[in-house]
Coordinates of C-alpha atoms in Angstrom, one line a residue:
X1 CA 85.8 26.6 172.4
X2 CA 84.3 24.5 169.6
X3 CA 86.3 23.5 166.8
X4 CA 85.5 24.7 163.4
X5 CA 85.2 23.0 160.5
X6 CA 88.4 23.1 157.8
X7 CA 87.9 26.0 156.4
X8 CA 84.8 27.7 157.8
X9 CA 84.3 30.6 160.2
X10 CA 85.6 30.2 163.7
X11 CA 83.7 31.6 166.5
X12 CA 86.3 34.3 166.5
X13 CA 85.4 35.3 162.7
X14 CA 81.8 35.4 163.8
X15 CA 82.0 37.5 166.7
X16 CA 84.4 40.1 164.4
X17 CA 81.4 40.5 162.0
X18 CA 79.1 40.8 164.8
X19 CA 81.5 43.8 165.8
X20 CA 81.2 45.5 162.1
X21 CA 77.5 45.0 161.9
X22 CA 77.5 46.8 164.9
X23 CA 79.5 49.0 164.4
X24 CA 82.6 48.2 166.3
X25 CA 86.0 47.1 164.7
X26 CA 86.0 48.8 162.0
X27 CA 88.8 47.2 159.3
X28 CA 91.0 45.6 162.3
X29 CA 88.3 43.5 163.0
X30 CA 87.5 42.6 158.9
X31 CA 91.6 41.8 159.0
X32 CA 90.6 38.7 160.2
X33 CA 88.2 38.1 157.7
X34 CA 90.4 38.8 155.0
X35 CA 88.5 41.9 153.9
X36 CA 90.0 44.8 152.6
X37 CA 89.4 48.4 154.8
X38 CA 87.8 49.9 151.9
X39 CA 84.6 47.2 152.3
X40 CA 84.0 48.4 155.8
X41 CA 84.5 51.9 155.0
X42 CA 81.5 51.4 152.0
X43 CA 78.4 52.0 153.8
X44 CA 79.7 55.2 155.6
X45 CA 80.3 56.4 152.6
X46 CA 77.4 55.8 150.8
X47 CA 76.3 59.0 151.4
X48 CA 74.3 61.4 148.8
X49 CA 76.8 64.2 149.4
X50 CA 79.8 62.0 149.5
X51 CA 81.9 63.4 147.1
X52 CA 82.2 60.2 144.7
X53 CA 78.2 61.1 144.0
X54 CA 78.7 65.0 144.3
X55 CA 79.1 65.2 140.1
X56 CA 76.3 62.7 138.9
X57 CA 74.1 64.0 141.2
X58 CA 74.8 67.6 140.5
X59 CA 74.8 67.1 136.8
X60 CA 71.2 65.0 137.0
X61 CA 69.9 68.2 138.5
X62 CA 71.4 70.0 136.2
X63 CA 69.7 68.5 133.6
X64 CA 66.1 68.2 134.9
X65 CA 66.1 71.5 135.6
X66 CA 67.0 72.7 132.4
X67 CA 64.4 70.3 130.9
X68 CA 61.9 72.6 132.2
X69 CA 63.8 75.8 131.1
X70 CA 63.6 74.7 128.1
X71 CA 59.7 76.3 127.9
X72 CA 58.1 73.2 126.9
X73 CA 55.0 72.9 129.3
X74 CA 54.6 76.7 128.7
X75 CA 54.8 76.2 124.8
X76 CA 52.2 73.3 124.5
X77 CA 50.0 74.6 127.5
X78 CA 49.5 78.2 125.4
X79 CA 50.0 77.5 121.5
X80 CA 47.0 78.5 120.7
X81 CA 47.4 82.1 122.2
X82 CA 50.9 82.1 120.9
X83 CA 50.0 81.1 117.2
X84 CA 46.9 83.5 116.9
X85 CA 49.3 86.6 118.2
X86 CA 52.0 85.2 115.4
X87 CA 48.9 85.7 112.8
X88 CA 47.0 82.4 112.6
X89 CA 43.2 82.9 112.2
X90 CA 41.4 81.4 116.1
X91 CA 40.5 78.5 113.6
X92 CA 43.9 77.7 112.1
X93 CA 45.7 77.6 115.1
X94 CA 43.4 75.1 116.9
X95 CA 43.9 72.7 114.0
X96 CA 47.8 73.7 114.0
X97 CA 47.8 72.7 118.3
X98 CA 46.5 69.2 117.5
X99 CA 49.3 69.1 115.0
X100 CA 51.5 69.8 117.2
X101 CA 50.3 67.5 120.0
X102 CA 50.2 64.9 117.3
X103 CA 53.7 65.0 116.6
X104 CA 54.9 65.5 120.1
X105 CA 53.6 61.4 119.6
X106 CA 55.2 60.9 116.5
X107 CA 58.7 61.7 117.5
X108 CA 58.3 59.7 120.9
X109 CA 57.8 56.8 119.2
X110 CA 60.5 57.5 116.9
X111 CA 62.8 58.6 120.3
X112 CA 62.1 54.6 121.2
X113 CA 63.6 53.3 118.2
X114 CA 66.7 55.1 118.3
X115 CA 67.2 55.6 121.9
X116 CA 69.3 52.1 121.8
X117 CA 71.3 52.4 118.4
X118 CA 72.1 56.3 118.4
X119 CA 72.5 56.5 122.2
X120 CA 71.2 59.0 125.2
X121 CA 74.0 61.6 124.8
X122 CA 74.1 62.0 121.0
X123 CA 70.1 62.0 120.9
X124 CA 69.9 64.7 123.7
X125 CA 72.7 67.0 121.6
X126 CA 70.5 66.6 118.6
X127 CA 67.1 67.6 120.4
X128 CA 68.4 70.3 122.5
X129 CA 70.8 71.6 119.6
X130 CA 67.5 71.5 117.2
X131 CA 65.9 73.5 120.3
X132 CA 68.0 76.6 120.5
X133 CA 67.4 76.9 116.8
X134 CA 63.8 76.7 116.9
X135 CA 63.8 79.1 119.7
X136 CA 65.9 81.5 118.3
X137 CA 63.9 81.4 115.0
X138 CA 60.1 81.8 116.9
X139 CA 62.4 84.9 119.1
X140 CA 63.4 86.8 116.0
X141 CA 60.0 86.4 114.2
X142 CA 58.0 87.6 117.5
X143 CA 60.8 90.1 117.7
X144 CA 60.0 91.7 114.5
X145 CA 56.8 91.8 114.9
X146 CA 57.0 93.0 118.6
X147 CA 59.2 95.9 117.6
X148 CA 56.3 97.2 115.4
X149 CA 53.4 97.8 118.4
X150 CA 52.9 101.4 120.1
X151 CA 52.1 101.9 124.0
X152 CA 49.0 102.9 124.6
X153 CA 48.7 102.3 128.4
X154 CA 47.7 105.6 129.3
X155 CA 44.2 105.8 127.0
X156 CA 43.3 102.3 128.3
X157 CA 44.0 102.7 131.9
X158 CA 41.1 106.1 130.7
X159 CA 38.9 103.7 129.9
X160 CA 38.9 102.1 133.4
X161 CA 36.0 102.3 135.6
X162 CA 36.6 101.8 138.9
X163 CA 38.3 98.9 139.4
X164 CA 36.8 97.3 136.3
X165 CA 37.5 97.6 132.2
X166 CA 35.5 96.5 129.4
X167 CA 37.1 97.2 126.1
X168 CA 35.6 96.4 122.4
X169 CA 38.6 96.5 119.9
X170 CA 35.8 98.0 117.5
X171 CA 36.7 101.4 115.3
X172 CA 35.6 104.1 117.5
X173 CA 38.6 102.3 120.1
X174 CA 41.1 101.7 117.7
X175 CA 40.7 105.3 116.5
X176 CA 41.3 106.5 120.2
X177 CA 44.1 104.1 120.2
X178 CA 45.7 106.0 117.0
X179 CA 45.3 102.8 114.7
X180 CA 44.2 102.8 111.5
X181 CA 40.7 102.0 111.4
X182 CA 38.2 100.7 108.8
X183 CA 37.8 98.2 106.3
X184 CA 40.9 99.0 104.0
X185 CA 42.9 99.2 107.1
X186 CA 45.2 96.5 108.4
X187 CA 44.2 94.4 111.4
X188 CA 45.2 95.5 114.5
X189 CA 46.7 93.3 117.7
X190 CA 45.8 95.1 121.2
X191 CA 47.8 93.1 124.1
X192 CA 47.1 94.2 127.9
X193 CA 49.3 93.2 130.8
X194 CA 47.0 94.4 134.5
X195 CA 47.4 93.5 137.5
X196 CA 45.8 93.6 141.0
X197 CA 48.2 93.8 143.6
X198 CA 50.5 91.1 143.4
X199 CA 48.3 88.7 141.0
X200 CA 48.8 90.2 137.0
X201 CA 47.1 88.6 134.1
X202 CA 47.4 89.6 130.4
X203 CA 44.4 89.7 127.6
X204 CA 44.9 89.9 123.9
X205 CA 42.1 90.8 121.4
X206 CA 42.3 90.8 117.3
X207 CA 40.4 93.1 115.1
X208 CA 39.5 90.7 112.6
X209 CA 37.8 88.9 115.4
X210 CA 34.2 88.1 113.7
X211 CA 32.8 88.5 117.4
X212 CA 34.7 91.2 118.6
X213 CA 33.8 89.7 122.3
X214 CA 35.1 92.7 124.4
X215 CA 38.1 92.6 126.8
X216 CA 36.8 92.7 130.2
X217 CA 39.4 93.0 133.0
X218 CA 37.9 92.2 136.8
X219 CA 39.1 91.2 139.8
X220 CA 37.2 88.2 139.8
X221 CA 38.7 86.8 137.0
X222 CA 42.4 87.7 138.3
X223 CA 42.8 87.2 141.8
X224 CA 42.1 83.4 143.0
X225 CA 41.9 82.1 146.5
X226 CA 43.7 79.8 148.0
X227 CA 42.8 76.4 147.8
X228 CA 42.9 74.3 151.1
X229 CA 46.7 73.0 151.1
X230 CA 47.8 77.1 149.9
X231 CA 46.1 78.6 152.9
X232 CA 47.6 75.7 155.2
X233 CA 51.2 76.5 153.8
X234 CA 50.5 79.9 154.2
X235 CA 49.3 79.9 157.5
X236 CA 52.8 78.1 158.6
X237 CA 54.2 81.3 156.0
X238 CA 56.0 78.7 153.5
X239 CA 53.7 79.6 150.6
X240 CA 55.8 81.6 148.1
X241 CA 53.1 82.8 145.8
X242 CA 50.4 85.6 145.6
X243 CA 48.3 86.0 148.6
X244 CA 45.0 86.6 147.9
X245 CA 44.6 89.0 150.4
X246 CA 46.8 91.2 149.1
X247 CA 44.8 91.3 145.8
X248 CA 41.3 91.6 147.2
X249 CA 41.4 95.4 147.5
X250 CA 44.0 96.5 145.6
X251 CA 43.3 98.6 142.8
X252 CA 43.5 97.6 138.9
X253 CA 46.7 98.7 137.1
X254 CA 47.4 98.5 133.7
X255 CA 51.0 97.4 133.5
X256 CA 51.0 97.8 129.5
X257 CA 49.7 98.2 126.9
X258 CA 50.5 97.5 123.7
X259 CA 48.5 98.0 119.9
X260 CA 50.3 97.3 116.4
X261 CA 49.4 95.2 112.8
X262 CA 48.7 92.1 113.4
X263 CA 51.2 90.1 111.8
X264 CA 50.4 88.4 108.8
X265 CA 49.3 84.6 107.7
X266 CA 52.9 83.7 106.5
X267 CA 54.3 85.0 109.5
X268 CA 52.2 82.7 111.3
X269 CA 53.0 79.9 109.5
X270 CA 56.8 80.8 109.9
X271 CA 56.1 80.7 114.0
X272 CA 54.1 77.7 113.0
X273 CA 57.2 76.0 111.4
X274 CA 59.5 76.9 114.5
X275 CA 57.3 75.7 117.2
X276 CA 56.9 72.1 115.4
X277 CA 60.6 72.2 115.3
X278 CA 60.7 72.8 119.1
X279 CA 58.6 70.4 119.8
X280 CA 60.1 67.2 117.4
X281 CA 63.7 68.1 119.1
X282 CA 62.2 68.0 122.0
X283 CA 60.3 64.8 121.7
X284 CA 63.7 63.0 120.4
X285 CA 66.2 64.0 122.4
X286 CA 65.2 65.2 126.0
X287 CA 61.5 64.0 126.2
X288 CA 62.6 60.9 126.5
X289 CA 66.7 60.0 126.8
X290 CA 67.0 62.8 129.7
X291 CA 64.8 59.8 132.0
X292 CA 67.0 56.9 130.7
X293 CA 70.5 59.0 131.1
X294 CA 69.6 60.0 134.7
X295 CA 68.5 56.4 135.9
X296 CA 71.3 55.1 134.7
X297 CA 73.7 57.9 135.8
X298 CA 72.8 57.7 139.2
X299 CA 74.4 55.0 141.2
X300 CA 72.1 52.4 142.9
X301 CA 73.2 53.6 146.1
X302 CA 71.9 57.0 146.0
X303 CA 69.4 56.8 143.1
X304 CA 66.4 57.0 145.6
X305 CA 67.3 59.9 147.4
X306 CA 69.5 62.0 144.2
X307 CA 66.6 61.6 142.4
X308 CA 63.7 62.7 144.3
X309 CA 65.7 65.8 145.0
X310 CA 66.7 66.3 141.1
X311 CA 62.7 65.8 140.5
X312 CA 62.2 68.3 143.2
X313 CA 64.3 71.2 141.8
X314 CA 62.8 69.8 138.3
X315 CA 58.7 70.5 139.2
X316 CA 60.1 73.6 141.1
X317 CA 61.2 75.1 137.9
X318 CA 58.4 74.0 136.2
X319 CA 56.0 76.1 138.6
X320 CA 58.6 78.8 138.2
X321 CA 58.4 79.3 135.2
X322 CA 54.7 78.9 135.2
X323 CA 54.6 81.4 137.2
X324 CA 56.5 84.2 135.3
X325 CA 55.5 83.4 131.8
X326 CA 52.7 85.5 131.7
X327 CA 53.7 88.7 133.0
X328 CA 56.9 88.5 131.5
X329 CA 54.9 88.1 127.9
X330 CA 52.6 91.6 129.0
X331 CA 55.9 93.0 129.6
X332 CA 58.5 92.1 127.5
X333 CA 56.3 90.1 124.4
X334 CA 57.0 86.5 123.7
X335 CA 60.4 87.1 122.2
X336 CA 61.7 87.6 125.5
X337 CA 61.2 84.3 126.8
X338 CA 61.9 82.5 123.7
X339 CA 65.5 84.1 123.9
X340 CA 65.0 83.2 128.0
X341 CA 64.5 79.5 127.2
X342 CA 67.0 79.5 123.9
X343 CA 70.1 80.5 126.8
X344 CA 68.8 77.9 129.1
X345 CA 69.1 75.3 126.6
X346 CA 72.5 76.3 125.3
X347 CA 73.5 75.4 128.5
X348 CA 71.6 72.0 128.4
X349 CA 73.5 71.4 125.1
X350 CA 77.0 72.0 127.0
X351 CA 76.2 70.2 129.8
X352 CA 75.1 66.7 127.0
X353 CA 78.2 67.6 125.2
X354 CA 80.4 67.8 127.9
X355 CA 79.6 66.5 131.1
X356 CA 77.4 63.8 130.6
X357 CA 79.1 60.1 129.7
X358 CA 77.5 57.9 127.0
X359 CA 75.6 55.3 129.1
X360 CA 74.8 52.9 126.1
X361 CA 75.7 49.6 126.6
X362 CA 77.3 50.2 129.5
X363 CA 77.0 48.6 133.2
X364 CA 76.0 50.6 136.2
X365 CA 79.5 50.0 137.7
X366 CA 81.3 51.5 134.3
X367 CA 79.1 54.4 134.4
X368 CA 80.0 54.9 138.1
X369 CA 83.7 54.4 137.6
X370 CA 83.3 57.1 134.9
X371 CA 82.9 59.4 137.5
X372 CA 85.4 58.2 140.4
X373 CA 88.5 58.8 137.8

């Protein structure tokens, strides 16, 4: 055998790491290398469900998915619909969505400036604190105003024909409704939750509408087919959602309906007030510290494969809630899933409070040994 140089691997050290790359030795063979048995035991244990990585990675999916159950997408994807049922003229509450969407922007940019000198944790306890109020606030105003409408299902479903209705909110309807009617008489709201088959829809329509465009429910405009990758899942039956089949010649049912005042301007405005407040706390604190916090959270090791699964259960709430939002507002009215989404992100407020570590100016191996103790 050769003769190795003073202080360099001998064909014996060599052939032991050979042994551990391969798989074989295990920590005898590292002895020799003057390794400890914990090195060779690392990459076995580098495992996403290892239960070093169980908490981060339970807590990051935690968090994403109550970053969806918060209600934002729904919120900025329908503020229109939701601020001209609160009492903002069609008008009004286009102007106040562009607000909204402007300082969604705003607050971003003032998210980046503080992200570093406030820190993750205490920004997302500010912004999802500030989002159970604002959630509770917009519950209780849709809630009193809610509380106010009358069912009228059974005198729209009579004005079905067929499978088809078309319904003109004018005065001869709101008389056969039982609203006041006229030009001394208060507005009126008329909300209709329909469905056929599996696939539901819901259509509001104002009084005070200067058009008056009639409400016109058809299959057409409520069942949709499936596009090419639906029908593909379906076929292999992995495609949770409506099938279209199902739909085509079912009949039309009129879930609800429901016909009250509409509420007034300042009650708008007060909606108004809590939604921009929803959406700054948002912007602050989990729009953009909940991305920082979870890279950082998750170690190196597993941050590939913990991730793409929190991001997983993350879209799939998103599409979940997508999903429901509208039949649960012909339902149950929009106070409902305000008070749905204000629970949900009491429990993202616990979970910043308690669970998740500052990661500020902190190193990936502090942030890891956090979690090891």
């Amino acid at each position: 055998a050769r003769t190795a140089a003073a202080n360099g691997p001998t064909d014996g050290d060599i052939a032991a790491a050979r042994g551990v790359v391969a798989g074989r030795g295990g920590a005898a063979a590292l002895a020799g290398l003057n390794m400890p048995a914990a090195a060779a035991a690392g990459p076995a244990e580098d495992r996403l469900f290892s239960r070093r990585y169980m908490l981060p990675f339970l807590l990051a999916c935690l968090i994403l998915a109550c970053n969806q159950a918060t209600g934002i997408n729904s919120v900025l994807a329908y503020a229109v619909n939701i601020l001209n049922q609160a009492g903002l003229p069609g008008s009004t509450a286009n102007l106040a969505d562009v607000g909204l969407k402007l300082l969604n922007a705003l607050m971003t940019v003032v998210a980046v400036l503080l992200v570093d000198r406030k820190g993750r944790k205490f920004l997302l306890m500010v912004g999802s604190g500030g989002i159970v109020l604002a959630l509770l606030m917009a519950g209780l105003l849709f809630r009193s105003a809610e509380s106010q409408q009358r069912d009228v299902r059974a005198v729209v479903a009579a004005q079905a024909k067929g499978d088809t209705l078309s319904l003109r909110l004018d005065a001869g309807t709101l008389q056969a409704l039982g609203a006041p009617a006229g030009k001394d008489a208060a507005p009126q709201l008329l909300t209709v939750s329909y469905s056929y088959g599996p696939f539901t829809n819901v259509q509001t329509r104002r009084s005070d509408d200067p058009t008056l465009a009639p409400m016109v429910l058809s299959r057409e405009d409520t069942v949709q087919p499936d596009s090419v990758i639906g029908a593909f899942f379906r076929a292999l039956h992995l495609n949770p959602f409506a099938d279209p089949a199902q739909g085509r010649d079912a009949p039309l049912r009129i879930e609800q309906a429901q016909v009250g005042a509409l509420p007034s301007a300042a009650h708008g405005w007060q909606v108004t007030l809590a939604i921009c407040l929803f959406v700054a706390s948002f912007a602050v604190g989990p729009g953009v510290c909940v991305w920082l916090a979870l890279s950082e959270l998750m170690p190196t090791r597993i941050r590939s494969n913990g991730m793409s699964i929190a991001l997983l259960i993350n879209q799939f709430v998103s599409t979940t809630i997508a999903a429901v939002f509208l039949p649960t507002v012909g339902q149950h009215g929009y106070a409902a899933m305000f008070f749905f989404w204000a629970g949900c992100t009491v429990v993202y407020f616990l979970a910043a409070a308690f669970l998740l570590p500052e990661t500020k100016g902190k190193t990936l191996e502090e942030i890891e040994a956090h979690f090891v103790r």
